[in-house]
Every structure is written in C-alpha cells, then in structure tokens.
Coordinates of C-alpha atoms and ligand atoms in Angstrom, one line a residue:
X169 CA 0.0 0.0 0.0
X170 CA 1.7 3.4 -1.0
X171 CA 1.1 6.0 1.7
X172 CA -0.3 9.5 1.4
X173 CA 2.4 12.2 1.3
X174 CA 1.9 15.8 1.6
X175 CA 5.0 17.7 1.4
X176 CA 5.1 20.1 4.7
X177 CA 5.3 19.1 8.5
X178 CA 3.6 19.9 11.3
X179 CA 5.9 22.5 12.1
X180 CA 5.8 24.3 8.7
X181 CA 2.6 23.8 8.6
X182 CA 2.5 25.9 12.0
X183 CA 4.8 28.5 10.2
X184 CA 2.6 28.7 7.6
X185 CA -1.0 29.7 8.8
X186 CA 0.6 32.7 10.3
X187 CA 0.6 34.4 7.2
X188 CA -1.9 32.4 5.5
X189 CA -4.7 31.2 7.8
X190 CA -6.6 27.8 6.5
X191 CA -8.6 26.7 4.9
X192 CA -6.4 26.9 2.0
X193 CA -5.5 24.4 -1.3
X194 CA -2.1 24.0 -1.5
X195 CA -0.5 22.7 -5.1
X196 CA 3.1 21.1 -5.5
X197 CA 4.9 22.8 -8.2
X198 CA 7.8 20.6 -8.5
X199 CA 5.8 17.2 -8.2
X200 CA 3.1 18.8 -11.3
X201 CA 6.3 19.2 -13.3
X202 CA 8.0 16.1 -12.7
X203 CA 4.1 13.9 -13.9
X204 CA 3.9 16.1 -16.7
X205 CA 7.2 15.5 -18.0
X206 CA 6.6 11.7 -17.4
X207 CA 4.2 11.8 -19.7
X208 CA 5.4 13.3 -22.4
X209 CA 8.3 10.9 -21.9
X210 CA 5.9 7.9 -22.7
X211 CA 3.9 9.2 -25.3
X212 CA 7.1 10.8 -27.0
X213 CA 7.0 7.0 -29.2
X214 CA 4.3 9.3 -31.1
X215 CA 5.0 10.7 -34.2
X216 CA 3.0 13.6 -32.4
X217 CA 1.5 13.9 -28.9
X218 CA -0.2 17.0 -27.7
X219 CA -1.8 17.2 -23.7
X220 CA -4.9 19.7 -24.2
X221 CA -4.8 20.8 -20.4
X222 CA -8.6 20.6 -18.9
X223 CA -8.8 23.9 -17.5
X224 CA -12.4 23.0 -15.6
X225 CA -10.3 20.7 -13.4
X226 CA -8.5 23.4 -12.0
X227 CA -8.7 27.1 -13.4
X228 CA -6.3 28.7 -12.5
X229 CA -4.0 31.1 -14.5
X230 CA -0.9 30.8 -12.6
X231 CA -0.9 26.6 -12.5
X232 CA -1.9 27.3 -16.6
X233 CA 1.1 29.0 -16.8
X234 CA 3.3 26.0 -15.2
X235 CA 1.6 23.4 -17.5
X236 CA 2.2 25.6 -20.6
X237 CA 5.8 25.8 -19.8
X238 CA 6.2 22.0 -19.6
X239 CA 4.7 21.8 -23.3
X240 CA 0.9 21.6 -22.5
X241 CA -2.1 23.1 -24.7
X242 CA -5.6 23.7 -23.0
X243 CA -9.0 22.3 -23.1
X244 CA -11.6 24.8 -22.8
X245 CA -15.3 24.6 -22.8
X246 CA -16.2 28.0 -22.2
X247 CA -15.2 31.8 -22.6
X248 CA -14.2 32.4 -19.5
X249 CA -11.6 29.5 -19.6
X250 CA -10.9 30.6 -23.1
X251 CA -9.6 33.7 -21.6
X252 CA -7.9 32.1 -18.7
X253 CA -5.4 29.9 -21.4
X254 CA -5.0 33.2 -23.4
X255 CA -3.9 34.6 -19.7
X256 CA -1.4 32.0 -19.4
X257 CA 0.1 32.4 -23.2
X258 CA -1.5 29.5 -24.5
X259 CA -3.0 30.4 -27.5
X260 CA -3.8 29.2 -31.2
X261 CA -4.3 25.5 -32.2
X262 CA -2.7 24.6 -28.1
X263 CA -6.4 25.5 -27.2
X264 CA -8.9 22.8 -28.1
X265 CA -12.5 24.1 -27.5
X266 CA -14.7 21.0 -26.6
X267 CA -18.2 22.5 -25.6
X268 CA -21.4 21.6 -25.6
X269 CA -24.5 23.6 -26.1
X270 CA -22.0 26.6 -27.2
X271 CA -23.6 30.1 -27.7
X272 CA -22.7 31.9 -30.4
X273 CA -20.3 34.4 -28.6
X274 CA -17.8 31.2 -27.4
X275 CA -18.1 30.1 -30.9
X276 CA -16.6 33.9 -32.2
X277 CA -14.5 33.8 -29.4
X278 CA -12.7 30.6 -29.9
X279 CA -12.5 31.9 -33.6
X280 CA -10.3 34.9 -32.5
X281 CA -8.2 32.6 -30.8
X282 CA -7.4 30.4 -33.5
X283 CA -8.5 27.8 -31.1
X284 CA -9.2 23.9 -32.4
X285 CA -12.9 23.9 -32.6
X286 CA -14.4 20.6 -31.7
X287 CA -18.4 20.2 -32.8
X288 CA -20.5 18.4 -30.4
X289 CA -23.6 18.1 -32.9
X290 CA -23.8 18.0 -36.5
X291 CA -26.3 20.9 -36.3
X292 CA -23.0 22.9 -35.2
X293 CA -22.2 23.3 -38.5
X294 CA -24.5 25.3 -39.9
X295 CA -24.6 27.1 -36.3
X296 CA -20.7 27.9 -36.7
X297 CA -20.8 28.8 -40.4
X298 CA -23.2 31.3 -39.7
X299 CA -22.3 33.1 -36.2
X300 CA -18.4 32.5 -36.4
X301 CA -17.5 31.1 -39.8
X302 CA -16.1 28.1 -40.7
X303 CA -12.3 27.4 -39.9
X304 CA -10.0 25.5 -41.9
X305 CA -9.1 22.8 -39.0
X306 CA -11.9 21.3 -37.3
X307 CA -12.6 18.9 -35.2
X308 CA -15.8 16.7 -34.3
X309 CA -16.8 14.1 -31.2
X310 CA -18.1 11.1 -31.7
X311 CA -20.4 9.7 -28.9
X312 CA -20.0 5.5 -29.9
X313 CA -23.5 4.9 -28.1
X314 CA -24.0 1.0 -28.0
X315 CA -20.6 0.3 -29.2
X316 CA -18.9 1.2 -25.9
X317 CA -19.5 -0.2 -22.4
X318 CA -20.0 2.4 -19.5
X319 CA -17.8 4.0 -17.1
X320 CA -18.6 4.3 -13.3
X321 CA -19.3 8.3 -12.9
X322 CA -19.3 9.3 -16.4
X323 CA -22.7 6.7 -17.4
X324 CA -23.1 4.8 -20.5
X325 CA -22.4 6.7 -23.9
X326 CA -26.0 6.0 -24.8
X327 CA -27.2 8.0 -22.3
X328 CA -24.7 10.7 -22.6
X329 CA -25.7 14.3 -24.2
X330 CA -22.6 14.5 -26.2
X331 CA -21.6 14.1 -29.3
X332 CA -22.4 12.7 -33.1
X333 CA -23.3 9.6 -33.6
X334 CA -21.8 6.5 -36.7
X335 CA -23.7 8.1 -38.9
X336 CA -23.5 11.4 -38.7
X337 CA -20.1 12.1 -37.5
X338 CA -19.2 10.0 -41.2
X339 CA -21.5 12.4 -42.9
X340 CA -20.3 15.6 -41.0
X341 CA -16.4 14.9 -42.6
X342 CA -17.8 15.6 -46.3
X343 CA -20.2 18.6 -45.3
X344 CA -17.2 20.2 -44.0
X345 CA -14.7 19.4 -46.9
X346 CA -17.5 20.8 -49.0
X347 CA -17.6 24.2 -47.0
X348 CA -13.8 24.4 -47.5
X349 CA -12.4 22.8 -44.4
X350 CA -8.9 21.3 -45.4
X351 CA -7.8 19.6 -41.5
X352 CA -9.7 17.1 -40.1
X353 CA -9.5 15.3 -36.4
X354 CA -11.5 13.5 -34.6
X355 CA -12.5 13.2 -30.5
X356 CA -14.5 11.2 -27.8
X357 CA -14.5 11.2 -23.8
X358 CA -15.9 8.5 -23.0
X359 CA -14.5 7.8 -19.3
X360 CA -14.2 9.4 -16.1
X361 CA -11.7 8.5 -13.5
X362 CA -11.1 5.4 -14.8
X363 CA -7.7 3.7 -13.7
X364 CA -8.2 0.4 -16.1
X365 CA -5.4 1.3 -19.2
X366 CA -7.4 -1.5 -21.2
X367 CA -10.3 0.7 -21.4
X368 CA -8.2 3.6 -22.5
X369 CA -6.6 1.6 -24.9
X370 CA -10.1 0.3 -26.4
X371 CA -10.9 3.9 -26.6
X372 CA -8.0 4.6 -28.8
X373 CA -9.0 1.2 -30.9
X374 CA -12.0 2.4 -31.2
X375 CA -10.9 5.9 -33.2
X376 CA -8.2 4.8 -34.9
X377 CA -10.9 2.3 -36.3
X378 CA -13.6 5.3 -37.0
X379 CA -10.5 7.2 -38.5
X380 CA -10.0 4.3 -41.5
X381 CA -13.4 3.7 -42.1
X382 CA -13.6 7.7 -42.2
X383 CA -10.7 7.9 -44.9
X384 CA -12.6 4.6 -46.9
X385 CA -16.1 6.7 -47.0
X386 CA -15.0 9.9 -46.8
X387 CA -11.5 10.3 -48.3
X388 CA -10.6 12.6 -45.1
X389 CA -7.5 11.8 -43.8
X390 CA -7.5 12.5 -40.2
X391 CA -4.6 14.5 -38.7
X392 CA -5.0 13.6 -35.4
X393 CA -7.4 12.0 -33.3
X394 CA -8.4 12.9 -29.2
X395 CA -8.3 10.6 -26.6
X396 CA -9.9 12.9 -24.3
X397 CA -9.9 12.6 -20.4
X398 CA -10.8 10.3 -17.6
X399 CA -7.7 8.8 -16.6
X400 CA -8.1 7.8 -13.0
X401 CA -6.1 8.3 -10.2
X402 CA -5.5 6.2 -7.4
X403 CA -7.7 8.0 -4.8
X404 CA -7.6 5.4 -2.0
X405 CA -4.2 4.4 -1.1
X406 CA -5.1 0.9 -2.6
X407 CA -5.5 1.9 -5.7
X408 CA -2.9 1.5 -8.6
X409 CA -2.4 4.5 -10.4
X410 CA -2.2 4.4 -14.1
X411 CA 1.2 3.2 -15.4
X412 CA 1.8 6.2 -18.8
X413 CA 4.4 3.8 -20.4
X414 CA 2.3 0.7 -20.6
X415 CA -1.0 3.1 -21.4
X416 CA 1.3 4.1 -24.3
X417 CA 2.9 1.2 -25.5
X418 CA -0.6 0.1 -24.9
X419 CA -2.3 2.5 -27.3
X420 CA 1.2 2.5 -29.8
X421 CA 0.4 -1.6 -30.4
X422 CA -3.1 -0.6 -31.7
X423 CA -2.0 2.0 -33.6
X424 CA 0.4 -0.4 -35.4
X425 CA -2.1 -2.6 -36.1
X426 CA -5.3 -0.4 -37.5
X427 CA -3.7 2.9 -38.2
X428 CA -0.6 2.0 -39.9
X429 CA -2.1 -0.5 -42.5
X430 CA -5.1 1.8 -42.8
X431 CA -2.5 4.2 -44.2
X432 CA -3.3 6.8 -41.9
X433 CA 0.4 7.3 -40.2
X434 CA 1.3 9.5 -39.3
X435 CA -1.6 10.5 -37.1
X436 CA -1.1 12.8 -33.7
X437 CA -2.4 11.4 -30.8
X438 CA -4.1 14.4 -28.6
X439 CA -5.6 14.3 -25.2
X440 CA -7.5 16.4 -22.9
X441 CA -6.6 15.2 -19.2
X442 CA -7.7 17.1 -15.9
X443 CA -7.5 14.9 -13.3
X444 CA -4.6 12.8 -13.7
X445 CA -2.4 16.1 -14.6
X446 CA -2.9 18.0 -11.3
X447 CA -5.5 16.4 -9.1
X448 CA -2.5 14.2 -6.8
X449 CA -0.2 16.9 -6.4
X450 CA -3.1 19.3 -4.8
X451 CA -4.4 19.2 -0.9
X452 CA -7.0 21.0 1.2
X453 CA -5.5 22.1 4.0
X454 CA -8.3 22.6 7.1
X455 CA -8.5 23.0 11.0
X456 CA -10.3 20.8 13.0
X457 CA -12.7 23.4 14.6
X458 CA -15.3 21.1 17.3
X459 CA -15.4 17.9 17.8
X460 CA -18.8 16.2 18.5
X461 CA -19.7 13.0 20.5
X462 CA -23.8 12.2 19.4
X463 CA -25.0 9.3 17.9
X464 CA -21.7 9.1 16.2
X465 CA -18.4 10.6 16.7
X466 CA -17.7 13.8 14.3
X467 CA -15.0 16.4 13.8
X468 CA -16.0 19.8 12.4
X469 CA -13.7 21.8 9.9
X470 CA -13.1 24.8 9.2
X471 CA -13.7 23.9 5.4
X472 CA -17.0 22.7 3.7
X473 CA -18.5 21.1 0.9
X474 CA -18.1 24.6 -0.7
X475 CA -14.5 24.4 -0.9
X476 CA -14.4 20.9 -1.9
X477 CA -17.8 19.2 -2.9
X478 CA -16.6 16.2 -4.3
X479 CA -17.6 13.8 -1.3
X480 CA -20.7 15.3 -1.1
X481 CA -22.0 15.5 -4.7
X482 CA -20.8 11.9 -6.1
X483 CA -19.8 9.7 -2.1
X484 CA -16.0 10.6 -3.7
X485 CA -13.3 9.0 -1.5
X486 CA -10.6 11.7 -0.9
X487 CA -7.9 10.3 1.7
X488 CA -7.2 11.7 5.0
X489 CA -4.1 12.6 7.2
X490 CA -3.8 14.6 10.4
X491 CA -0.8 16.4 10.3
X492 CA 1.9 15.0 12.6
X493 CA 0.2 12.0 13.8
X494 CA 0.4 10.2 10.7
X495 CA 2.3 7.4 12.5
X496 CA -0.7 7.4 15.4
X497 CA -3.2 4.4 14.9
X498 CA -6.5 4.9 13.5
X499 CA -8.7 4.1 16.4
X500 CA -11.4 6.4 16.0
X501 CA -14.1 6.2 14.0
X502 CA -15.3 9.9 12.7
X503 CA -17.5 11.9 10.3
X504 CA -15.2 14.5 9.6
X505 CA -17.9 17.4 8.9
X506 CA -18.0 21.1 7.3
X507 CA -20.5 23.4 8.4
X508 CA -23.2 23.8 5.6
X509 CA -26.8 23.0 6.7
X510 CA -26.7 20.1 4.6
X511 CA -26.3 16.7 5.8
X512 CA -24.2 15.9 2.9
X513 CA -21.6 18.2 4.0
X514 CA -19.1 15.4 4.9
X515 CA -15.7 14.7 3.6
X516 CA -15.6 11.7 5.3
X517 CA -18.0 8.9 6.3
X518 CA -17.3 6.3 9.2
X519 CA -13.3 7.1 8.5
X520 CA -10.5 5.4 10.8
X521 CA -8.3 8.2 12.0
X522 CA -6.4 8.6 15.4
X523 CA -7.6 10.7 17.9
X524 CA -8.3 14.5 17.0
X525 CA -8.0 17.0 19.1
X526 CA -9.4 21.4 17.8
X527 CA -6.6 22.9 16.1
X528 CA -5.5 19.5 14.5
X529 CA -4.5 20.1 10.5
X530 CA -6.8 17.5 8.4
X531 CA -5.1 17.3 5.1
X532 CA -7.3 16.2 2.6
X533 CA -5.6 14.2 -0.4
X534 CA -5.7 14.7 -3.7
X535 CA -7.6 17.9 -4.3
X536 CA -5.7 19.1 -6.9
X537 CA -8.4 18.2 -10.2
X538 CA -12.0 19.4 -9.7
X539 CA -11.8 20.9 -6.3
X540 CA -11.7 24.7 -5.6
X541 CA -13.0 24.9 -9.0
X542 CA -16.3 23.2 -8.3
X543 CA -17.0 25.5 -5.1
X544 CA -19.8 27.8 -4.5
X545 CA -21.1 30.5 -2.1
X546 CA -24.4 28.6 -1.2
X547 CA -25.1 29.2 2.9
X548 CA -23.4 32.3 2.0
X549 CA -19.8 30.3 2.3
X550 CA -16.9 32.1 0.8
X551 CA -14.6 29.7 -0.5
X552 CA -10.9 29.4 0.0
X553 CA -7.4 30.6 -1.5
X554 CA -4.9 28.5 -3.4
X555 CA -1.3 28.2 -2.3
X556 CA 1.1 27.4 -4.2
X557 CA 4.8 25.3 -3.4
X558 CA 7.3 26.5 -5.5
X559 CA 10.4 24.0 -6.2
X560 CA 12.7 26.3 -4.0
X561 CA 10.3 25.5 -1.0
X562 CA 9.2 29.1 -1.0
X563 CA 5.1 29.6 -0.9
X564 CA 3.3 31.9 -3.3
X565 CA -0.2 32.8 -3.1
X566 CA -2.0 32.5 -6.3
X567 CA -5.5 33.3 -5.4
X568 CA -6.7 34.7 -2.2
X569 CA -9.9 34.0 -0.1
X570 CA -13.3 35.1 -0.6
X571 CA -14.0 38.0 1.1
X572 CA -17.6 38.9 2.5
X573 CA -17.4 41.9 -0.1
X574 CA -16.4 39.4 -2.8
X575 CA -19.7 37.9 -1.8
X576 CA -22.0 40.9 -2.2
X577 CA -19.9 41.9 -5.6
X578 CA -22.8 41.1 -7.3
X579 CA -25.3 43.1 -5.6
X580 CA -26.1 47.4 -6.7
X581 CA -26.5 48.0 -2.4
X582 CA -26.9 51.3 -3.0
X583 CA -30.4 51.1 -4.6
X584 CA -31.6 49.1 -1.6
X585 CA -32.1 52.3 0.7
X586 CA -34.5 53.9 -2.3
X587 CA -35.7 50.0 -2.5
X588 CA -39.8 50.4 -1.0
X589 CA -41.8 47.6 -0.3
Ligands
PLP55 C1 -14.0 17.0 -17.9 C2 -13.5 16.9 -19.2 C3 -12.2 16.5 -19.4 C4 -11.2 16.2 -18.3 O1 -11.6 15.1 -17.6 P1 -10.6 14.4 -16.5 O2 -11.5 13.4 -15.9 O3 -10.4 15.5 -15.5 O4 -9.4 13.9 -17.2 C5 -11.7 16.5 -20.7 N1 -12.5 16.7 -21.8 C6 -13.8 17.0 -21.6 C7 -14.6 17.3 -22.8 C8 -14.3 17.1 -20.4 O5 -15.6 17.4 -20.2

C-alpha cells in the first residue's frame, strides 16, 4: 500500500498559517512538473503527442502558466476559460474548444483565438458557419453509443448528451470538406476516473478504427485523433495509479495494427486530461474546529463542501491525514464534517483516523483536479485561496480568499435604501 504524502510538516505547517490562515488548497509545483514530464516521456514513441490541459479541473491562471511551460495546450469549454489559457500564453491550435450547447459568442470567441474547434452536434455546422464562420481545421466528437460499455461516474455513452453519432459524424467529414475545411481530427470522452489502461486503450482502438473507415467513405485523412480525459487516479491508497508507459505502449500496439495499414500514419495522438495532470499533487488544507460526540463521533472543519464538494455530490473517496500523527493508529471512527446546513456536507464517512483534538491540521488528499474549481457561495460560504509550493520550498499565493465583499460583488446596495416595499 503506497502511503499518502503531503510535502510540509507539522511545524511548517504551524509556520505557515501565520501568514496564510486555513482553509487553503495548496498545489506542488515541483511534483506537477515532474508527472507532466513523465508523460510526455511515454507518449514521446508518437509521431505527435499534444496534452490539451482541462482547464475545468482546476482554473487557474498561474498553474496554466506551469503546465504551458512544460509543453501543454488547454482544453476549454467556455469563454471564460478561453480567456484564462489566453492569460497563461496558451494560445492558437494549443487551445482545443470541446463545448457543448456553445452560444454563439464562445463560438466567435474561440475563432479569435485560432483555437481547435471541436463540434459536439452535426447541427454545429450550420450554427458555426453562420455566427463565427467556418475554420479551416476542425474537429468533431463522436459519442459510440452502443458500441462502448459504461464508465462508473461518467454513465453509458448511450445516455450521454454528447456528441455525433456513426452516422452522422461520417456524414459531418464531407459537409465540411465541402464548406472548405482542409484539417480534419476527430474526438471522444468517454470515461471518467477510470484507472483500467485496457479501457483507454479500447478507446483509442476504437478511433483509430472510426478514423480508417472515415478515410474509406470519406476520403478525409484525419490528422489527429483525441483521446480525451478520464484517466483515474488512485484515490484510495489501494488503488494503482495508471502506469503512462504501458498506457502508451498500450495504445502504440493498436496503432500499429489499424492505423498504420489503414494508411493513416502518421496521425497525432491528442488528449484532454484534468484529473490525472494535477489532481495528486493538490491538498485541502483545514483546521479541525469542534469535535462532536452524538449518535456518532464527528470532527468539524473549518472547510466545507463549498470548498471541496466532491464527497458530497458523487460519495467521492478523498484520503485523510492529520498532520503530525500520521504514524498514530487509526482508532477512532469519525464523520469529519463542514459546516453547511446540509447533511451531505461530509468529507468523510465512518473514517479510521487517530484521535483528534481542535486545532489538528486534516489534510485532505488529492484535491488538486475538480476541487476549488467546483466551489460555490451557497449558505453564504466564501470559499478558499490557493497556495502554491514553489520548487525552492518558498510559498506563493496564487488566489486569495473570498471576502464577505467578494460575496455581495454582485449586488447594486446602493439602490436598496431607495428599495420600497
Ligand atoms: C471533464 C473533461 C475533461 C477532463 O476530464 P478528467 O476526468 O479531468 O481527465 C476532458 N474533456 C472534456 C470534454 C471534459 O468534459
């Protein structure tokens, strides 16, 4: 069993709060460098390889700005994360713009980035051609409906909103070449933190399949095809993590077999990871506030669900540790609790942890991928800042707290005096 690190002590962690109170994420700068590099070491047996970033899973301009350095593009699905890559510098055909349900605006938008465009509907077409225009790259994703089995949070492809199906996405490649598109690729996301490389690997099979049968029909030749996300991480210390040189020799062997004889080589391989690029290497840092001794034994944080919602919107496992007792045995058994008035508001259910005391750090593991970005303000909550550890040890903030007046932003107060009722 590999044990959950976090990379300060106790006595760091002491120094710390004095300037920067918690809750607070804090993100490893030198450990996010090190996995991205790893993986472009595996899937550098590609003739070419290019990691879309998926800015949902953690938005943030400054970590952008890390990941962009180490070679990576982003994945956007919105304007507003449209503009957070163009903060960071990454710009151009580095952006892929997977939406769904796009207004016309993001569409013009992605435009004046020279962004990669990638349709979710046939119906886009027309919709593009007349708000934004027609680009000459685009890129389309195919939802395989029946043709691939389910994944455990994401649901069965069937039942997913996304995407074209068979038929249309091998109709969609002539409409375009007929409006004067000359690039072609092709996408899916089918999975969501899924840590079995087979499936991954089927999931390449099965576009590199679609991409030959799209060059038979069609006569488009493909210049690269997506993987897209999901890649799993190993959550509960259990868990094996996923292995980027056997994922890539595993998905290399399929490409040898369909898309080299198809004659489709070369063909880039793209993905659009989140989780797997930053969630390991992030933690949420809380205070045990109370602890509680009813029906069952709690301990109250100073975070909530709104910092972290994870456990509370899917049952999400996140790991753990008190901060110096990480050798102590677990012989409690808590609900470690925020304070929203919802029962859900629980990072932890029945969890064996030693004894905590008020004033104990909790760190929670793994937090880096789809945390502080899926916060909210509900129960009025203001949600927490992100640290970040730089390689020289040093700590640099790289977004502050809520404030209350962050909260009210949003509000004309000054109207409410004249406001009768
Ligand atoms: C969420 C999402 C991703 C990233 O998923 P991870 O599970 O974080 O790897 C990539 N592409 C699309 C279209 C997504 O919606």
């Amino acid at each position: 069993m590999k044990a959950k690190t976090f990379p300060l002590s106790k006595a760091e962690l002491d120094e710390l709060v004095r300037s920067y109170p918690t809750p607070f994420y804090l993100y490893d700068e030198g450990a996010l460098r090190e996995n991205a590099r790893a993986i472009l070491r595996a899937f550098s047996i590609f003739p070419s390889f290019k990691e879309h970033f998926a800015v949902k899973a953690l938005p943030n301009p400054f970590m952008l700005k890390i990941l962009a350095a180490e070679g990576f593009g982003a994945d956007c699905s919105s304007y507003p994360e449209l503009i957070l890559a163009d903060m960071a510098g990454i710009t151009g055909e580095d952006i892929m713009f997977t939406s769904n349900e796009t207004p016309a605006q993001e569409y013009r938008a992605a435009r004046d980035l020279g962004a990669i465009i990638n349709l979710d509907d046939i119906t886009h077409i027309d919709f593009l051609e007349k708000t934004a225009g027609i680009p000459p790259l685009i890129s389309c994703r195919y939802n395989p409906g029946l043709l691939k089995g389910g994944n455990g949070i994401i649901g069965k492809p069937e039942e997913a909103k996304y995407g074209f199906t068979r038929d249309q996405i091998l109709r969609a490649y002539g409409l375009l070449r007929e409006k004067g598109v000359k690039r072609f690729a092709l996408h899916t996301m089918v999975a969501s933190n899924e840590l079995n490389l087979d499936y991954h690997i089927e999931t390449a099979r099965l576009l590199f399949e679609l991409a030959v049968e799209i060059k038979e029909k069609t006569a488009v030749r493909l210049e690269f095809v997506n993987l897209g996300g999901g890649v799993g991480i190993p959550y509960r210390p259990g868990d094996q993590g996923v292995d980027y040189g056997r994922l890539a020799a595993g998905i290399q062997a399929v490409y040898e077999r369909i898309v080299v004889p198809g004659g489709l080589h070369p063909l880039g391989i793209h993905t659009e990871w989140g989780r797997v690029i930053t969630g390991p290497y992030g933690w949420l840092v809380t205070r045990a506030i109370h602890t509680k001794s009813i029906y069952r034994e709690y301990v109250g944080l100073d975070a909530s669900m709104a910092d972290l919602m994870r456990p509370g919107l899917y049952g999400a496992y996140h790991h753990i540790t008190v901060a110096g007792k990480e050798d102590e045995a677990a012989t409690e058994t808590y609900d470690v609790v925020g304070s929203l008035c919802e029962n859900n508001d629980k990072f932890a259910v029945q969890r064996q942890l030693p004894k905590i005391k008020p004033g104990d750090y909790l760190i929670i593991h793994d937090a880096g991928a789809h945390g502080r970005a899926m916060g909210f303000n509900y129960n009025g909550k203001l949600r927490c800042g992100e640290l970040l550890l730089r390689p020289d040890k040093s700590i640099r903030m790289i977004r502050r707290s809520e404030t209350v007046d962050d909260y009210f932003a949003t509000l004309d107060l000054s109207a409410l005096g004249d406001f009768f009722v």
